[in-house]
CSV table of C-alpha atoms in Angstrom, one decimal:
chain,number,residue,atom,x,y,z
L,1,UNK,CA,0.0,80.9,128.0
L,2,UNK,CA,-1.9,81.4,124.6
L,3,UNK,CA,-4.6,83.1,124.1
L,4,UNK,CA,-6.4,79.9,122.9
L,5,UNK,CA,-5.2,78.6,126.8
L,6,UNK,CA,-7.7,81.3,127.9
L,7,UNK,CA,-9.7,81.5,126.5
L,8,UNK,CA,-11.0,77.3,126.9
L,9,UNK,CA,-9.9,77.8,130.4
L,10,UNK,CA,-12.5,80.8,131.2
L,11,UNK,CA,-15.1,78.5,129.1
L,12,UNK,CA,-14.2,75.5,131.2
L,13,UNK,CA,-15.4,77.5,134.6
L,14,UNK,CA,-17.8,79.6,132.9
L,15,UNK,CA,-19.4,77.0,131.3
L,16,UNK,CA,-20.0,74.4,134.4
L,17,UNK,CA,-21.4,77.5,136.2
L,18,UNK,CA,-23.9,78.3,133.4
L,19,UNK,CA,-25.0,74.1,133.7
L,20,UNK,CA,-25.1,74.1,137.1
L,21,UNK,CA,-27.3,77.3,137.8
L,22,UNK,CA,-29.5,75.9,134.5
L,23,UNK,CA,-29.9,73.0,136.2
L,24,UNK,CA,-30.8,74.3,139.7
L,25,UNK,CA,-33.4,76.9,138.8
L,26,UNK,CA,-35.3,76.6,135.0
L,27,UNK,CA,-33.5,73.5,133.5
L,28,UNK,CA,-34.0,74.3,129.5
L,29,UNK,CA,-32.4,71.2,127.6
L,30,UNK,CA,-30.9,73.6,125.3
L,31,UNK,CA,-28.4,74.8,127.7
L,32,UNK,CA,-28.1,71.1,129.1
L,33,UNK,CA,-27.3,69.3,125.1
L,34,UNK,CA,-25.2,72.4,124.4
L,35,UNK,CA,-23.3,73.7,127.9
L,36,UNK,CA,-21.9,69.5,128.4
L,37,UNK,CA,-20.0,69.3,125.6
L,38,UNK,CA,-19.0,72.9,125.6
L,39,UNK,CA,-17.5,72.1,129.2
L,40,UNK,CA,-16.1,69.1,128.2
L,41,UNK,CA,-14.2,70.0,125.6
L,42,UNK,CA,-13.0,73.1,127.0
L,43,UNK,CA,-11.8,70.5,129.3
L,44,UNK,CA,-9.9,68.0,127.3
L,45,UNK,CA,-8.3,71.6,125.3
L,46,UNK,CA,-7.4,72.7,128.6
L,47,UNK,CA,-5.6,69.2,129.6
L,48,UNK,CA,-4.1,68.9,126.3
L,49,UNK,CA,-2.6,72.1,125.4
L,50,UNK,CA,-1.0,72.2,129.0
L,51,UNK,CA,0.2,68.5,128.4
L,52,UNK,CA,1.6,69.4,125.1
L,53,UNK,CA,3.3,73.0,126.4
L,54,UNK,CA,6.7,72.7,127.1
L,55,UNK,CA,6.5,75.8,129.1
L,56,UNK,CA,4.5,74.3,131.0
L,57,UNK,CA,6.2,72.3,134.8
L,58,UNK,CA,4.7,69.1,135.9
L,59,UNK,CA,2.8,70.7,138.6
L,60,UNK,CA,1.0,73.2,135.9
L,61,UNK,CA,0.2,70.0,134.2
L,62,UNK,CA,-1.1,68.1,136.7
L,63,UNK,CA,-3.7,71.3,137.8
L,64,UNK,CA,-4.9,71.2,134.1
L,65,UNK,CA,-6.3,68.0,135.7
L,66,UNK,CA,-8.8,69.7,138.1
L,67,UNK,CA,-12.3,69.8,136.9
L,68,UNK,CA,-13.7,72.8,136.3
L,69,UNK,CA,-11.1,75.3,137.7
L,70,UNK,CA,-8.0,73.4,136.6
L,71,UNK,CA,-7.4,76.0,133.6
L,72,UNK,CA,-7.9,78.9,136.1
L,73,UNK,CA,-5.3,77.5,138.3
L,74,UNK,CA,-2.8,77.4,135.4
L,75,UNK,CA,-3.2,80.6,134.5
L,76,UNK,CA,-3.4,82.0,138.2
L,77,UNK,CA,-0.2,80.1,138.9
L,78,UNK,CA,2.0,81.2,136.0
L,79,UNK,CA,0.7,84.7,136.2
L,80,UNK,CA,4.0,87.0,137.4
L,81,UNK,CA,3.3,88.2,141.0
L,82,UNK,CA,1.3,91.4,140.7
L,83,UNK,CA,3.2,94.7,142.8
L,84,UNK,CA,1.6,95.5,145.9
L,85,UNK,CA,-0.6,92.2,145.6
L,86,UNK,CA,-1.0,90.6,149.6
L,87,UNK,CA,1.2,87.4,149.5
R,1,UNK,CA,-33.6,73.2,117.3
R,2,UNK,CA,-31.8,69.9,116.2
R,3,UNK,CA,-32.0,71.0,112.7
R,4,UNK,CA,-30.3,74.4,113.9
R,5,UNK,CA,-27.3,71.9,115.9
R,6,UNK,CA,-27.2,69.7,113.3
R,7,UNK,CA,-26.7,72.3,110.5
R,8,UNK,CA,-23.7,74.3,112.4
R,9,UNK,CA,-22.4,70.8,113.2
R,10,UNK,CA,-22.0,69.9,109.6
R,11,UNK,CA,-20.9,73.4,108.5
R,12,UNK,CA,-18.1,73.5,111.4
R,13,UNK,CA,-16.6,70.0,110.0
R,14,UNK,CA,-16.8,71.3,106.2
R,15,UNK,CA,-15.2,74.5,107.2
R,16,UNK,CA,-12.3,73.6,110.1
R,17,UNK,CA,-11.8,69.8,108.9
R,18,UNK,CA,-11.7,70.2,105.1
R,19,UNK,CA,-8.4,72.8,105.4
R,20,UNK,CA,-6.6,70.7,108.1
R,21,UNK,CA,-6.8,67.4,105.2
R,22,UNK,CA,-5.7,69.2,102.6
R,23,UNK,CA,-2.8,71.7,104.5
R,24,UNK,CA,-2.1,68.9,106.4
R,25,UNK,CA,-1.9,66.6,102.8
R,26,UNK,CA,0.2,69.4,101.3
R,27,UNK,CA,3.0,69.9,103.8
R,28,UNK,CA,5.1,66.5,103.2
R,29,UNK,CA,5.7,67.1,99.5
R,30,UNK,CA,6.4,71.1,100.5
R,31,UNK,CA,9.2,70.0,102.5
R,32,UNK,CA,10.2,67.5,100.3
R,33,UNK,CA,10.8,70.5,97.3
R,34,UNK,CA,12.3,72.7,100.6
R,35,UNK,CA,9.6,75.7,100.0
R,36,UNK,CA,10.3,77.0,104.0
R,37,UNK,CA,7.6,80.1,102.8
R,38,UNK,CA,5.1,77.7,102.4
R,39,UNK,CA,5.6,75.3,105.2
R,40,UNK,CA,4.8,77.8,107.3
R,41,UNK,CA,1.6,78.7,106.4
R,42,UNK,CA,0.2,75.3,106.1
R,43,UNK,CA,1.3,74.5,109.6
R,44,UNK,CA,-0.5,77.9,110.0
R,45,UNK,CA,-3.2,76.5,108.7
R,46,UNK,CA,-3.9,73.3,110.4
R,47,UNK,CA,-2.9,74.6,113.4
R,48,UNK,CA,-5.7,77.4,113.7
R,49,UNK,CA,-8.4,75.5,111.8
R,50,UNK,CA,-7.6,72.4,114.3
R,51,UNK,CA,-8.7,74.7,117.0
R,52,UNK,CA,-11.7,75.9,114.9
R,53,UNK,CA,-12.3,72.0,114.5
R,54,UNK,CA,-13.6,71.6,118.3
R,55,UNK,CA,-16.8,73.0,117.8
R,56,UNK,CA,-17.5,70.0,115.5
R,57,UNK,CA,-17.4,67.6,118.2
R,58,UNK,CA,-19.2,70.3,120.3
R,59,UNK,CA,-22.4,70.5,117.8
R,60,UNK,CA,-22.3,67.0,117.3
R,61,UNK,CA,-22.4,66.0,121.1
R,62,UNK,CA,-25.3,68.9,121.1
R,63,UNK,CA,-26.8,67.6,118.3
R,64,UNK,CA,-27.0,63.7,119.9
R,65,UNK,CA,-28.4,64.7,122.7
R,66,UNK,CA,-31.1,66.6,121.5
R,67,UNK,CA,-32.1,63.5,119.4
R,68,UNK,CA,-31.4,60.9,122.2
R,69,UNK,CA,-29.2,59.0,119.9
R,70,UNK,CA,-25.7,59.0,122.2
R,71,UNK,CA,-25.8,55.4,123.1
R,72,UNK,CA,-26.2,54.3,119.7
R,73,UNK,CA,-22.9,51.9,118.3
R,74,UNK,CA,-22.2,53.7,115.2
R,75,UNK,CA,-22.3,57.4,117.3
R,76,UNK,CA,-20.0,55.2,120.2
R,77,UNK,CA,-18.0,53.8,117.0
R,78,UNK,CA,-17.6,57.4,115.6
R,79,UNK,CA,-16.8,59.3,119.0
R,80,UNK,CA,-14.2,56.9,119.3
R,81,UNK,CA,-12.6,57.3,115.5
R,82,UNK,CA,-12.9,61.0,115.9
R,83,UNK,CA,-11.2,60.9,119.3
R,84,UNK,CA,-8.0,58.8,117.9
R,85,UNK,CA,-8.0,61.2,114.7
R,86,UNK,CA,-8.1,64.2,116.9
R,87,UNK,CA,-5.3,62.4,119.1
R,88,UNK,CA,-3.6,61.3,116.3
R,89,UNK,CA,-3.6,65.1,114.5
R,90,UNK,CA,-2.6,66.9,117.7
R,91,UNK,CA,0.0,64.4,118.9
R,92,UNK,CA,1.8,63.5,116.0
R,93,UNK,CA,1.1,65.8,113.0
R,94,UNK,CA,1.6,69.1,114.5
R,95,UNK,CA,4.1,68.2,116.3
R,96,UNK,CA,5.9,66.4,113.9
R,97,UNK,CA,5.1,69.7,111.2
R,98,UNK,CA,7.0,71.8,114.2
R,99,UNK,CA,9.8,69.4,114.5
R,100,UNK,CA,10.3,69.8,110.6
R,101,UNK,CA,9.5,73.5,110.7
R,102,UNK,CA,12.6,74.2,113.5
R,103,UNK,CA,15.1,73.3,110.9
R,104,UNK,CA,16.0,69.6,110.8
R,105,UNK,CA,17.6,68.7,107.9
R,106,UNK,CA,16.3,68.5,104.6
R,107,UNK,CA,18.3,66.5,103.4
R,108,UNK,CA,19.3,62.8,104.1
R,109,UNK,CA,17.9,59.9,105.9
R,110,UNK,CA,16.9,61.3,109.3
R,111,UNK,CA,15.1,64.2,107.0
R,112,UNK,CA,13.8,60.9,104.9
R,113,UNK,CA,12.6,58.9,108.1
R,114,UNK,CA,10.7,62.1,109.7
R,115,UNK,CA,9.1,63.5,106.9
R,116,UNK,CA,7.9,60.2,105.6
R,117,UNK,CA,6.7,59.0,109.3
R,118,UNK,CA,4.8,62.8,109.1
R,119,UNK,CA,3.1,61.7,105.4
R,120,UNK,CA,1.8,58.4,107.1
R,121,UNK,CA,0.4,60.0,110.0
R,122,UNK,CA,-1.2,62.5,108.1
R,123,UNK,CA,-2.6,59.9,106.0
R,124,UNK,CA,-3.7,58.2,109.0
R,125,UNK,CA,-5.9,61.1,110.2
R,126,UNK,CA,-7.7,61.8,106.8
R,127,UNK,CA,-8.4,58.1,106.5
R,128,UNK,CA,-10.1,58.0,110.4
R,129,UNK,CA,-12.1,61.0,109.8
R,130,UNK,CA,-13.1,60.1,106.1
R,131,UNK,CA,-14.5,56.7,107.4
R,132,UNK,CA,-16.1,58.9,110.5
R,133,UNK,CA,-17.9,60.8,107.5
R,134,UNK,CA,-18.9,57.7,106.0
R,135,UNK,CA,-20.4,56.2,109.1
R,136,UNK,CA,-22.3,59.9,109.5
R,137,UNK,CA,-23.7,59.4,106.5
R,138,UNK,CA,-25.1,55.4,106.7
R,139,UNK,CA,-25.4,55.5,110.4
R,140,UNK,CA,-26.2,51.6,110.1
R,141,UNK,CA,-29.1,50.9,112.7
R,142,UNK,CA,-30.1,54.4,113.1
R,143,UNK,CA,-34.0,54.7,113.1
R,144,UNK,CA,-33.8,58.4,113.4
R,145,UNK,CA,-34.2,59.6,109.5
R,146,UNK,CA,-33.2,62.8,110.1
């Protein structure tokens, strides 16, 4: 996966964290009008560049789909199986 | 704050959008006179700088919601525009530069019939975001005067 993959898929889970903790504890509207769209369209890029990879297999494409961790479950997925990693 | 959001927002679609219309403008008549060289760094082009292009929709959705205009129709009506012009860029343009970037033919009707269909779509995406400027612009109904 790209480095553009990546990258949107660490600011699609980083980003929903950051909104949700905002929105639990001091709730500025800063973070609120900027930390949606961010997370929204580090969704859609997530979606779309797995849609449009032919790399990718129909079950990569369909975890694009997940909110918020769906681009960290590509990348876990296609990453090679590390040596002495517990199965 | 706004005018901070507001400002990057504009700067982001001068910067990222203004290179993806003309790249993306150049590239039929490059193939056209078969200059590979510089096919491939105008598909360079409006590939990167459509990836730069998201943070205009992400200082624009910023920038609406710190003025409380999202529901407005001509934001809805532009969202929407945008949204076909981004689908329109990522699903046919690019993919159509990389078809004609992998070596069809340049010459004869199939080379014809794909580069032309690329030169419409193309067209098609400058004309949805230039009327998406134009509705930034007028904003008919908005109240807000910023």
């Amino acid at each position: 996966m790209s480095v553009f993959f990546r990258v949107a898929a660490v600011v699609e889970c980083v980003s929903l964290v950051a909104l949700l903790v905002n929105l639990a504890t001091v709730h500025l509207p800063v973070i609120t009008s900027l930390g949606g769209p961010t997370h929204g369209l580090a969704y859609l890029v997530v979606v779309v560049v797995a849609l449009r990879d032919p790399a990718a297999s129909r079950a990569a494409k369909a975890r694009a789909f997940v909110p918020g961790i769906g681009g960290m479950l590509v990348l876990r997925a296609a990453a090679p199986a590390r040596p002495g990693a517990r199965a | 704050m706004t005018k901070v959001l507001l400002s990057l927002h504009v700067l982001a679609a001068i910067v990222a959008v203004g290179p993806v219309t003309v790249a993306a403008s150049m590239f039929p008549p490059a193939v056209r006179a078969g200059r590979m060289d510089n096919l491939v760094v105008l598909h360079r082009i409006c590939r990167v700088y459509a990836a730069v292009g998201i943070a205009v929709p992400l200082f624009g959705f910023a920038t609406a919601s710190a003025l409380g205009v999202l529901g407005d129709a001509w934001l809805i009506t532009s969202i929407a525009l945008t949204a076909a012009a981004a689908a329109v860029l990522v699903f046919q343009v690019l993919p159509g530069q990389e078809k004609l970037l992998a070596g069809a033919p340049s010459e004869g009707a199939v080379a014809t019939r794909v580069r032309t269909r690329l030169a419409m779509q193309t067209g098609t995406f400058n004309l949805l975001w230039a009327t998406v400027t134009v509705l930034m612009i007028v904003r008919p109904g908005s109240t807000t005067g910023v």
